[in-house]
Coordinates of C-alpha atoms in Angstrom, one line a residue:
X1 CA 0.0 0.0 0.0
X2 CA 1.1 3.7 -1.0
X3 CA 2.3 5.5 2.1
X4 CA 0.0 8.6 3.5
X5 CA 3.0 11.1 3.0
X6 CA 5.8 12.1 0.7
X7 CA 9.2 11.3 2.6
X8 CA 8.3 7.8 3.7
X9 CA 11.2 5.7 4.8
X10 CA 10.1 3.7 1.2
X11 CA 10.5 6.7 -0.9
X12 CA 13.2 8.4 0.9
X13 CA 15.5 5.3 0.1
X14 CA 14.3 4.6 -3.2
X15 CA 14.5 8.3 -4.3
X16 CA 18.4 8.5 -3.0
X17 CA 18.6 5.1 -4.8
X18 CA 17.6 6.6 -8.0
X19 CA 20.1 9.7 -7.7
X20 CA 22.8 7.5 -7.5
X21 CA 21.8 5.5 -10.7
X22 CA 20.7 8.7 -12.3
X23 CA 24.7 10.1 -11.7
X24 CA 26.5 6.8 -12.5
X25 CA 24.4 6.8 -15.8
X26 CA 25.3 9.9 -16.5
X27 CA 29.2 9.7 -15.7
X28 CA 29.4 6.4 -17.9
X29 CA 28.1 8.2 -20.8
X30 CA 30.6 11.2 -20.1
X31 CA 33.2 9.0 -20.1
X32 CA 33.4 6.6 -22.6
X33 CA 34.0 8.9 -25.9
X34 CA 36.9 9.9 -23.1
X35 CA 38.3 6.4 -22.4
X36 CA 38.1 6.0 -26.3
X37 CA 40.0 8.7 -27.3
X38 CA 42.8 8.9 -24.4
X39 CA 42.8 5.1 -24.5
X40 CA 42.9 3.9 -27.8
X41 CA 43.1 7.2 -29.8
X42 CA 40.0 6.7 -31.1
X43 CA 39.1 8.4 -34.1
X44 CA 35.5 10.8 -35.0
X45 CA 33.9 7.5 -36.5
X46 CA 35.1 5.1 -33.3
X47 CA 33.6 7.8 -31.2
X48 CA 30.5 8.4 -33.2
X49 CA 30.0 4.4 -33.2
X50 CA 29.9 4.6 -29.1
X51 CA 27.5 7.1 -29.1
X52 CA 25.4 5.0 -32.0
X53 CA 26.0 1.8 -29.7
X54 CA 24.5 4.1 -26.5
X55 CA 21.6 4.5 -28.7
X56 CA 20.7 1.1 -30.0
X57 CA 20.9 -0.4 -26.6
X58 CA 18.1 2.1 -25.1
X59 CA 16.4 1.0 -28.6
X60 CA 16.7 -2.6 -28.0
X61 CA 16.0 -3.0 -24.5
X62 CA 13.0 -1.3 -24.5
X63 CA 11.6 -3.4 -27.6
X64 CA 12.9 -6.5 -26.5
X65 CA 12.0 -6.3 -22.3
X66 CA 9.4 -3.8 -22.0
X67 CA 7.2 -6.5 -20.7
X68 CA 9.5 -7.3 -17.9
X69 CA 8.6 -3.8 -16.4
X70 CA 5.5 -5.2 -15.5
X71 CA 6.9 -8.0 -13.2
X72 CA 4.6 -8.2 -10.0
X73 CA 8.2 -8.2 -8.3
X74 CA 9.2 -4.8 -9.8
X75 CA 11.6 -4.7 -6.5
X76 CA 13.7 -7.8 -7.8
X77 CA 13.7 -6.4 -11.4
X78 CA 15.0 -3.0 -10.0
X79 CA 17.6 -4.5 -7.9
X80 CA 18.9 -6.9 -10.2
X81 CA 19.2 -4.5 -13.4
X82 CA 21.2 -2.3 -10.3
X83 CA 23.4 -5.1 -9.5
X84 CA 23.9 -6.2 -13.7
X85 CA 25.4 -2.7 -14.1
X86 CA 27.3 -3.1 -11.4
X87 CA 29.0 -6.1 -12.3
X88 CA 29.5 -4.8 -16.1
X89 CA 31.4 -1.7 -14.6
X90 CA 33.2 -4.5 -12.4
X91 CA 34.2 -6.0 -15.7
X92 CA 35.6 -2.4 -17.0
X93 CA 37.6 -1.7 -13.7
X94 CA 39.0 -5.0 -13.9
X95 CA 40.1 -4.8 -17.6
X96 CA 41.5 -1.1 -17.5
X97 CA 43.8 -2.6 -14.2
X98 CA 45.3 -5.2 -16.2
X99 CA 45.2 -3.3 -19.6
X100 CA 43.4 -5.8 -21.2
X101 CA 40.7 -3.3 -22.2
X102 CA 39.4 -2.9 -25.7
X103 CA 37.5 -0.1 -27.5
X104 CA 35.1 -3.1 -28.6
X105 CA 34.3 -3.4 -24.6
X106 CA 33.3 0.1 -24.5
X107 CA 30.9 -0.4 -27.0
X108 CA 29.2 -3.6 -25.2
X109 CA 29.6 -1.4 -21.9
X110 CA 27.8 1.5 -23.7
X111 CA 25.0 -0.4 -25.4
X112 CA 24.2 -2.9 -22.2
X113 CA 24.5 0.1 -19.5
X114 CA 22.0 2.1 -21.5
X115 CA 19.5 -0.7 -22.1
X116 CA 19.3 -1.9 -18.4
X117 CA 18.9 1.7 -17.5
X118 CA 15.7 2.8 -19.7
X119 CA 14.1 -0.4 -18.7
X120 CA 15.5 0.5 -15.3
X121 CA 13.7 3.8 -15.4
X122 CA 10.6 2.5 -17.0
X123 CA 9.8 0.0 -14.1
X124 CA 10.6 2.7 -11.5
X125 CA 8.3 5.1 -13.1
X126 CA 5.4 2.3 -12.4
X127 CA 6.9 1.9 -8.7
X128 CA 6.7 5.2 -7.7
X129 CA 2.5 4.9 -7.2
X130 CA 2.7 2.0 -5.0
X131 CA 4.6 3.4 -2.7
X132 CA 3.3 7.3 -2.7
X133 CA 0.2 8.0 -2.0
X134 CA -1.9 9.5 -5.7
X135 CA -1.8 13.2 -3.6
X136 CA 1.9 13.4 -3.2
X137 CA 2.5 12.1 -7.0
X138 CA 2.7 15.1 -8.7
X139 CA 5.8 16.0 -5.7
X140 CA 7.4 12.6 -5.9
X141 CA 7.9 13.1 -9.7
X142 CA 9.2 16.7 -9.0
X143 CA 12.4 15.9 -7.0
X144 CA 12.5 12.5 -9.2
X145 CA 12.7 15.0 -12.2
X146 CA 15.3 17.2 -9.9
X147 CA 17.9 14.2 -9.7
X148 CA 18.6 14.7 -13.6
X149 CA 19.2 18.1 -13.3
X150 CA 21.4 18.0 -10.7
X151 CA 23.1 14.8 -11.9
X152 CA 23.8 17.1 -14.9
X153 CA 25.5 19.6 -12.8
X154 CA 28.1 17.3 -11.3
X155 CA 28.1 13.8 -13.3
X156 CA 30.5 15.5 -15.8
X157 CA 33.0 17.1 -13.4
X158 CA 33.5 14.4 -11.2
X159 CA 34.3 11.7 -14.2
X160 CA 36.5 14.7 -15.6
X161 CA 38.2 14.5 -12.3
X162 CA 38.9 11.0 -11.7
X163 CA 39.5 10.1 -15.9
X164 CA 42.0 13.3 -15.3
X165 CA 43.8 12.4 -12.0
X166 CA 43.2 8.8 -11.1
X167 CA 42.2 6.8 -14.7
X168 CA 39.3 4.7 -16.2
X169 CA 40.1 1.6 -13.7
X170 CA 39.5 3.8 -10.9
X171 CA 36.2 5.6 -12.6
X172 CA 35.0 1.9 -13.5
X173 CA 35.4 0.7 -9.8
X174 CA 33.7 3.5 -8.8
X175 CA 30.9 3.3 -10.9
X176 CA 30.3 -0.3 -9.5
X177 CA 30.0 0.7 -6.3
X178 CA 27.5 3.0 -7.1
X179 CA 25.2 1.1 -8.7
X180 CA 25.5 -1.8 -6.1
X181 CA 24.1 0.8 -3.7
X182 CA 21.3 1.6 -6.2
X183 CA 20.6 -1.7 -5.6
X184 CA 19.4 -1.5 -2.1
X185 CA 16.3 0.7 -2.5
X186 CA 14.5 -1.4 -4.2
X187 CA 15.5 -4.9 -2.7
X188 CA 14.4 -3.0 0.9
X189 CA 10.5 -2.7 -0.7
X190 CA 10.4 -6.5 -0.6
X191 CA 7.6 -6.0 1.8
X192 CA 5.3 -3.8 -0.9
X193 CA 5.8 -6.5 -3.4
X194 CA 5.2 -9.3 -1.1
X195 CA 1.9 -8.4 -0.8
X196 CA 1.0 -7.1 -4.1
X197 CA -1.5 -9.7 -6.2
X198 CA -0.6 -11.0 -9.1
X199 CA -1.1 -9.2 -12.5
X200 CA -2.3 -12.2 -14.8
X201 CA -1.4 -10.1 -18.2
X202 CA 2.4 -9.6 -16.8
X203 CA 3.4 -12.4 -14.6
X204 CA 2.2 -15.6 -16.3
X205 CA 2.9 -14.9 -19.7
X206 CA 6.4 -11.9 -19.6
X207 CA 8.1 -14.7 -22.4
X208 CA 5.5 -14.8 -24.7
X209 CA 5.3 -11.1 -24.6
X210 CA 8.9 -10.7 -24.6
X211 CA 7.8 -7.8 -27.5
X212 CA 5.6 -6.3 -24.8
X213 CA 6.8 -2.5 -26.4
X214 CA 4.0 -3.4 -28.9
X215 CA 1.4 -3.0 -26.4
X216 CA 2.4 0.1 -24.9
X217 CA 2.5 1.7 -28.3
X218 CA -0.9 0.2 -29.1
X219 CA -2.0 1.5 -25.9
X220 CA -0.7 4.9 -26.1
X221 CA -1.9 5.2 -29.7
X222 CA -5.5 4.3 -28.9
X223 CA -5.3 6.8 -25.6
X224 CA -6.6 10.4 -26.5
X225 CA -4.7 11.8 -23.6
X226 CA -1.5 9.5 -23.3
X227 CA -1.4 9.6 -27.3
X228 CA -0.9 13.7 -27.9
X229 CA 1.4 14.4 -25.0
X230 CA 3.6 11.5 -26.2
X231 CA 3.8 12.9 -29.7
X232 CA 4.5 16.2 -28.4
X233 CA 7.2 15.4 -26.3
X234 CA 8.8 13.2 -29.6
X235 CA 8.2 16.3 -31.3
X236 CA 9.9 18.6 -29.3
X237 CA 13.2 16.1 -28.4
X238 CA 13.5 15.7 -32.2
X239 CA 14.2 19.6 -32.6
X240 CA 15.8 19.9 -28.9
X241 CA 18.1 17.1 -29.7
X242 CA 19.2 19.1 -33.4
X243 CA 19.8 22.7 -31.4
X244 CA 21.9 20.2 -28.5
X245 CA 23.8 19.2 -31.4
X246 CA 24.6 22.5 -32.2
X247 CA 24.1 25.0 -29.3
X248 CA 28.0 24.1 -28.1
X249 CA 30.1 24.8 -31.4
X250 CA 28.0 28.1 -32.3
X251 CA 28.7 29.2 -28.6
X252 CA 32.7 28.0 -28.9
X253 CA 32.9 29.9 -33.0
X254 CA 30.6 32.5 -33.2
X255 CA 30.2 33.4 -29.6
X256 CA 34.0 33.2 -28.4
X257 CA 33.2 31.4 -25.6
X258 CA 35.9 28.9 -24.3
X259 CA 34.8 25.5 -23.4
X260 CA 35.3 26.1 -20.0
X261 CA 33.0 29.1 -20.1
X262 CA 30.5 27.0 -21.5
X263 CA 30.4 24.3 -18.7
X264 CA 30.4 26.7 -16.1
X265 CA 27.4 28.3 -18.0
X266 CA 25.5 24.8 -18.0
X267 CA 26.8 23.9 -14.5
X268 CA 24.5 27.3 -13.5
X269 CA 21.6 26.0 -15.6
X270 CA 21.4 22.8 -13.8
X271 CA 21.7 25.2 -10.5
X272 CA 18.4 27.2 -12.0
X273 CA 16.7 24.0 -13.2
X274 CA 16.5 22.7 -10.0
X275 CA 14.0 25.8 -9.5
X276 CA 10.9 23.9 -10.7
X277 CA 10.9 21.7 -7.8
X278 CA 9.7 23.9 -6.3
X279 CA 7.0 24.9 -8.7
X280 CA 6.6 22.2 -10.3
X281 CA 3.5 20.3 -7.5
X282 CA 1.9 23.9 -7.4
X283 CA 1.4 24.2 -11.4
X284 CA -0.1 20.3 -11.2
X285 CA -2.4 20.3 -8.4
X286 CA -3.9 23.6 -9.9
X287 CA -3.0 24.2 -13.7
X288 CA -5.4 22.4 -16.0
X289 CA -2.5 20.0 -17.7
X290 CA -3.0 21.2 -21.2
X291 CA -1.9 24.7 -20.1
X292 CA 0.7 23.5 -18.2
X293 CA 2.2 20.9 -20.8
X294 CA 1.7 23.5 -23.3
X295 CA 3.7 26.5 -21.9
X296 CA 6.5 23.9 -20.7
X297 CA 6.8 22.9 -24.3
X298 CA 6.8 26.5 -25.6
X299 CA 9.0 28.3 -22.8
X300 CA 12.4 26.6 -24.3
X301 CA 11.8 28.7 -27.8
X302 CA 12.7 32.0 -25.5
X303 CA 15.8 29.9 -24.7
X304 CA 16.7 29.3 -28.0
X305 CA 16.1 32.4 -28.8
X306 CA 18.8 33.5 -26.2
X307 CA 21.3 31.4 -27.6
X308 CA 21.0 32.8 -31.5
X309 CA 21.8 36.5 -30.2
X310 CA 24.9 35.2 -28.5
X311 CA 27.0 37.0 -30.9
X312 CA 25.4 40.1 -30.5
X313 CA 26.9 40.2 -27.0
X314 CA 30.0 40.6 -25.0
X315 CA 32.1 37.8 -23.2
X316 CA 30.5 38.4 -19.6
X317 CA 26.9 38.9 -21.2
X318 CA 27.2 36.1 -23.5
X319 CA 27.8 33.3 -20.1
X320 CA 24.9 35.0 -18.7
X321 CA 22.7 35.0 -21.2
X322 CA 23.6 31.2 -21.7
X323 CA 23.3 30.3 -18.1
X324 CA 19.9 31.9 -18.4
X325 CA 18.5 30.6 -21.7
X326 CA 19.5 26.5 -20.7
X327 CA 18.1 27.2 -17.4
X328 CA 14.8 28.2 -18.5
X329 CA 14.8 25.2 -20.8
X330 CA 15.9 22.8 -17.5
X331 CA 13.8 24.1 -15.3
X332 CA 10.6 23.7 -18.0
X333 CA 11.3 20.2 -18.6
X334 CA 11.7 19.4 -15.1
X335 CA 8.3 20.4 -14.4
X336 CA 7.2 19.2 -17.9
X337 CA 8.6 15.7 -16.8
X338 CA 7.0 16.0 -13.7
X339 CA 3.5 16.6 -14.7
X340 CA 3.7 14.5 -17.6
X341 CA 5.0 12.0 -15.6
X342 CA 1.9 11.9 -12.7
X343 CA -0.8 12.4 -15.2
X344 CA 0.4 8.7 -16.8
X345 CA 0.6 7.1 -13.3
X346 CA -2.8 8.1 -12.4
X347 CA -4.4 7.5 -15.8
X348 CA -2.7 4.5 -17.1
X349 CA -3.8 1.4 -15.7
X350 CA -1.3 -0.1 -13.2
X351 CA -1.1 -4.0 -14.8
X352 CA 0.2 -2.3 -18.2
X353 CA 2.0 1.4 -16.4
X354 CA 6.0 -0.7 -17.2
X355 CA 5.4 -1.3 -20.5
X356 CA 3.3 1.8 -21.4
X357 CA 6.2 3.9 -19.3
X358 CA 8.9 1.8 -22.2
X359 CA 6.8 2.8 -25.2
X360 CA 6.8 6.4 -24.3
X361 CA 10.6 6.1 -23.8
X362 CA 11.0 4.3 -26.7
X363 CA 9.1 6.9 -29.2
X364 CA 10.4 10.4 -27.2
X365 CA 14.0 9.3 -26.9
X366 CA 14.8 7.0 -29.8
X367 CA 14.1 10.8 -32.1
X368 CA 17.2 12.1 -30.1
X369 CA 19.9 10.5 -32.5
X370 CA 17.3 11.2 -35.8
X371 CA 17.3 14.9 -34.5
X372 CA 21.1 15.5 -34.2
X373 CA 21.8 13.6 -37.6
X374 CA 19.3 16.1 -39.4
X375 CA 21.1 19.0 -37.9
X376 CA 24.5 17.5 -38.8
X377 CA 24.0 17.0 -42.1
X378 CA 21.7 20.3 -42.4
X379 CA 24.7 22.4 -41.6
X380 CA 26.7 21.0 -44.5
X381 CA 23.7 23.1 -47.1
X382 CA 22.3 25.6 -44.7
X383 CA 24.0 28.4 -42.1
X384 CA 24.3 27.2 -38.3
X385 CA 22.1 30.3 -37.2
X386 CA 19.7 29.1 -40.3
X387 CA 19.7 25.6 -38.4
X388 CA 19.3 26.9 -35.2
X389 CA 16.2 29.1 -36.1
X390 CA 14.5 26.3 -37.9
X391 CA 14.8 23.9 -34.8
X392 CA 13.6 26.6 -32.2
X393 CA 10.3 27.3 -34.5
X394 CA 10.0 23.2 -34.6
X395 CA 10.3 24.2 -30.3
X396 CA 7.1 26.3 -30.7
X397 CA 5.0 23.9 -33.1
X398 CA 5.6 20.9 -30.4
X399 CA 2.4 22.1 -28.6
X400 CA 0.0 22.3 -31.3
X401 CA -0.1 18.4 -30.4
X402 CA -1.7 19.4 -27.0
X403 CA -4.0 22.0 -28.4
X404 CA -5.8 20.1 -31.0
X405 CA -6.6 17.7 -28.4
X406 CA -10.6 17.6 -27.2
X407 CA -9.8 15.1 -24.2
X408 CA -6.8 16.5 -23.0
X409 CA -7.9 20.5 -22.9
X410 CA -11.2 18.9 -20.9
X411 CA -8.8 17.6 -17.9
X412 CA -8.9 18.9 -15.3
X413 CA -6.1 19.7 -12.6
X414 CA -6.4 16.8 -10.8
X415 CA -7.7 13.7 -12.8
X416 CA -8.8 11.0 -10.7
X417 CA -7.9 7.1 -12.0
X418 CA -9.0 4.8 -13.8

């Protein structure tokens, strides 16, 4: 049963638990194009073939195990894909001691770590209601939305540190012992999940379902309120991740800002992000979610627009302008996250909320690579500021999926189940 209250020994645990995946994740990914090129020298296409392997694993695990995110012992699921990546990044810190490291390990590293941890995420997405009460939902997903930003803010100076000063075998070992610890959060709900009946669709039959992604997609395309705030969230990674792409080499050319200048910049935007914790329960216990989603969508376009007159400024105005403009954009998807986030865990059935959770993974973040290969190969025919424009109007049109929706402008604030 749901605890009557937010910080619940439950929660509390499980939310620290998540952090710590949520920053190991995030340091793995930092470092491996790293490794590569310090390592083994790697060259543009080793490094781009990391960053395609990163992508195909989130791809295929969600196809291939989205029905295991609907295992009536979520808690074992959680813990075990914890303890996996653990003993993968074991693996590493072992190989990169004995130099027996290869740039084909970092591949398997990249594609397995970033499978296990979008079905990771989609199973704790549909653990989160069973152990918060529906009230403290909209909360819950708040500060669950706040570990990414500030996982963002320090994921890529620590790995900088340790790669820098101590090496990979050290970062790898490190990593391990992370995500064993993520691994006691959920093996300590073993009481919820004790108790918890048996869900007929998801425990007897996970291997002939084994391509249970189908029936989230099926799901979310015959949901008229699931279905439009899915395609506007693809619709606006698919232009975010083209001006992420971007945003860094126009600041570092046309801009003359230095790299460093540029992470302190985003290391202030993860500090403002965290802001919409703050709002982010307010705006979804009483703006109707249409509004809400829609102006969350739509705010990022004022960032992009800060980043296109970066050239008209000075050195000092330009980092502020920066820190300001990815800010905004953090601190609306935070609370974009958030509410889009508790309006799927009270509105999606629980027996299916894994797999549905998987599908909407699967369809907003397997754009991201689509998006930054349009925008690499638009720059070879059109100007970077031309580029940049086009992807912050694609911003803007992302909530006209919202808009033309009849069932979703009817919601109210607070939807009840069903």
């Amino acid at each position: 049963m749901a605890d009557n209250k937010l910080w619940s020994r439950s929660f509390s645990r499980l939310w620290a638990c998540e952090g710590v995946s949520v920053l190991s994740a995030q340091m793995l990914i930092f470092a491996l194009p790293i490794v590569a090129v310090s390592t083994f020298q790697a060259t543009d296409a080793q490094i781009g073939l990391i960053n395609t392997f990163v992508g195909l694993g989130l791809l295929t695990f969600l196809i291939v195990g989205a029905s295991l995110t609907d295992l009536r012992r979520q808690d074992k699921l959680l813990g075990a894909l914890s303890l996996a990546r653990a003993m993968i990044c074991g693996f590493a810190a072992f190989a990169a001691a004995t130099d027996a490291l290869a740039l084909w390990h970092l591949l398997i590293i990249g594609f397995a770590i970033s499978g296990m941890t979008a079905l990771y995420d989609s199973a704790f997405s549909a653990v989160v209601p069973q152990v918060i009460h529906t009230h403290y939902l909209g909360k819950a997903n708040s500060w669950i939305a706040a570990l990414r930003s500030a996982a963002d803010i320090g994921a890529g100076s620590l790995a900088g540190i340790l790669l820098s000063y101590t090496g990979s075998a050290t970062l790898f070992c490190l990593l391990m012992v992370f995500y064993a610890i993520a691994s006691i959060g959920p093996f300590s709900l073993r009481p919820i999940f004790k108790r918890k009946p048996k869900l007929h669709s998801s425990n007897h039959h996970v291997f002939s379902q084994i391509m249970g992604a189908r029936e989230g997609i099926r799901f979310l395309l015959s949901d008229p309120i699931q279905r439009p705030i899915t395609l506007a969230i693809a619709h606006f990674n698919l232009f975010t991740s083209a001006i992420q792409a971007l945003y860094v080499v126009f600041a570092l050319r046309y801009a003359n800002l230095s790299a460093a200048e540029i992470g302190v910049s985003a290391s202030i935007a993860g500090v403002v992000g965290l802001c919409g914790v703050f709002i982010s329960d307010w705006s979804i216990k009483k703006i109707r979610p249409v509004v809400l989603l829609s102006v969350t969508l739509a705010l990022p376009v004022l960032s992009g627009a800060g980043i296109l007159i970066l050239p008209l400024l000075d050195q000092f105005a330009s980092m502020l302008v920066l820190s300001a403009s990815l800010g905004l954009w953090a601190c609306a998807v935070l609370v974009n996250v958030a509410a889009s986030e508790t309006l799927k865990q009270q509105l999606v059935p629980e027996a299916i909320l894994g797999r549905v959770s998987a599908a909407i993974r699967l369809l907003t973040w397997g754009v991201d690579p689509i998006g930054a290969g349009i925008a690499t190969l638009a720059v070879l025919y059109l100007p970077i500021h031309s580029v940049l424009m086009i992807s912050i109007i694609g911003i803007g049109a992302s909530v006209s999926w919202l808009l033309t929706s009849s069932q979703l402008r009817q919601l109210s604030p607070t939807p009840t189940s069903n």
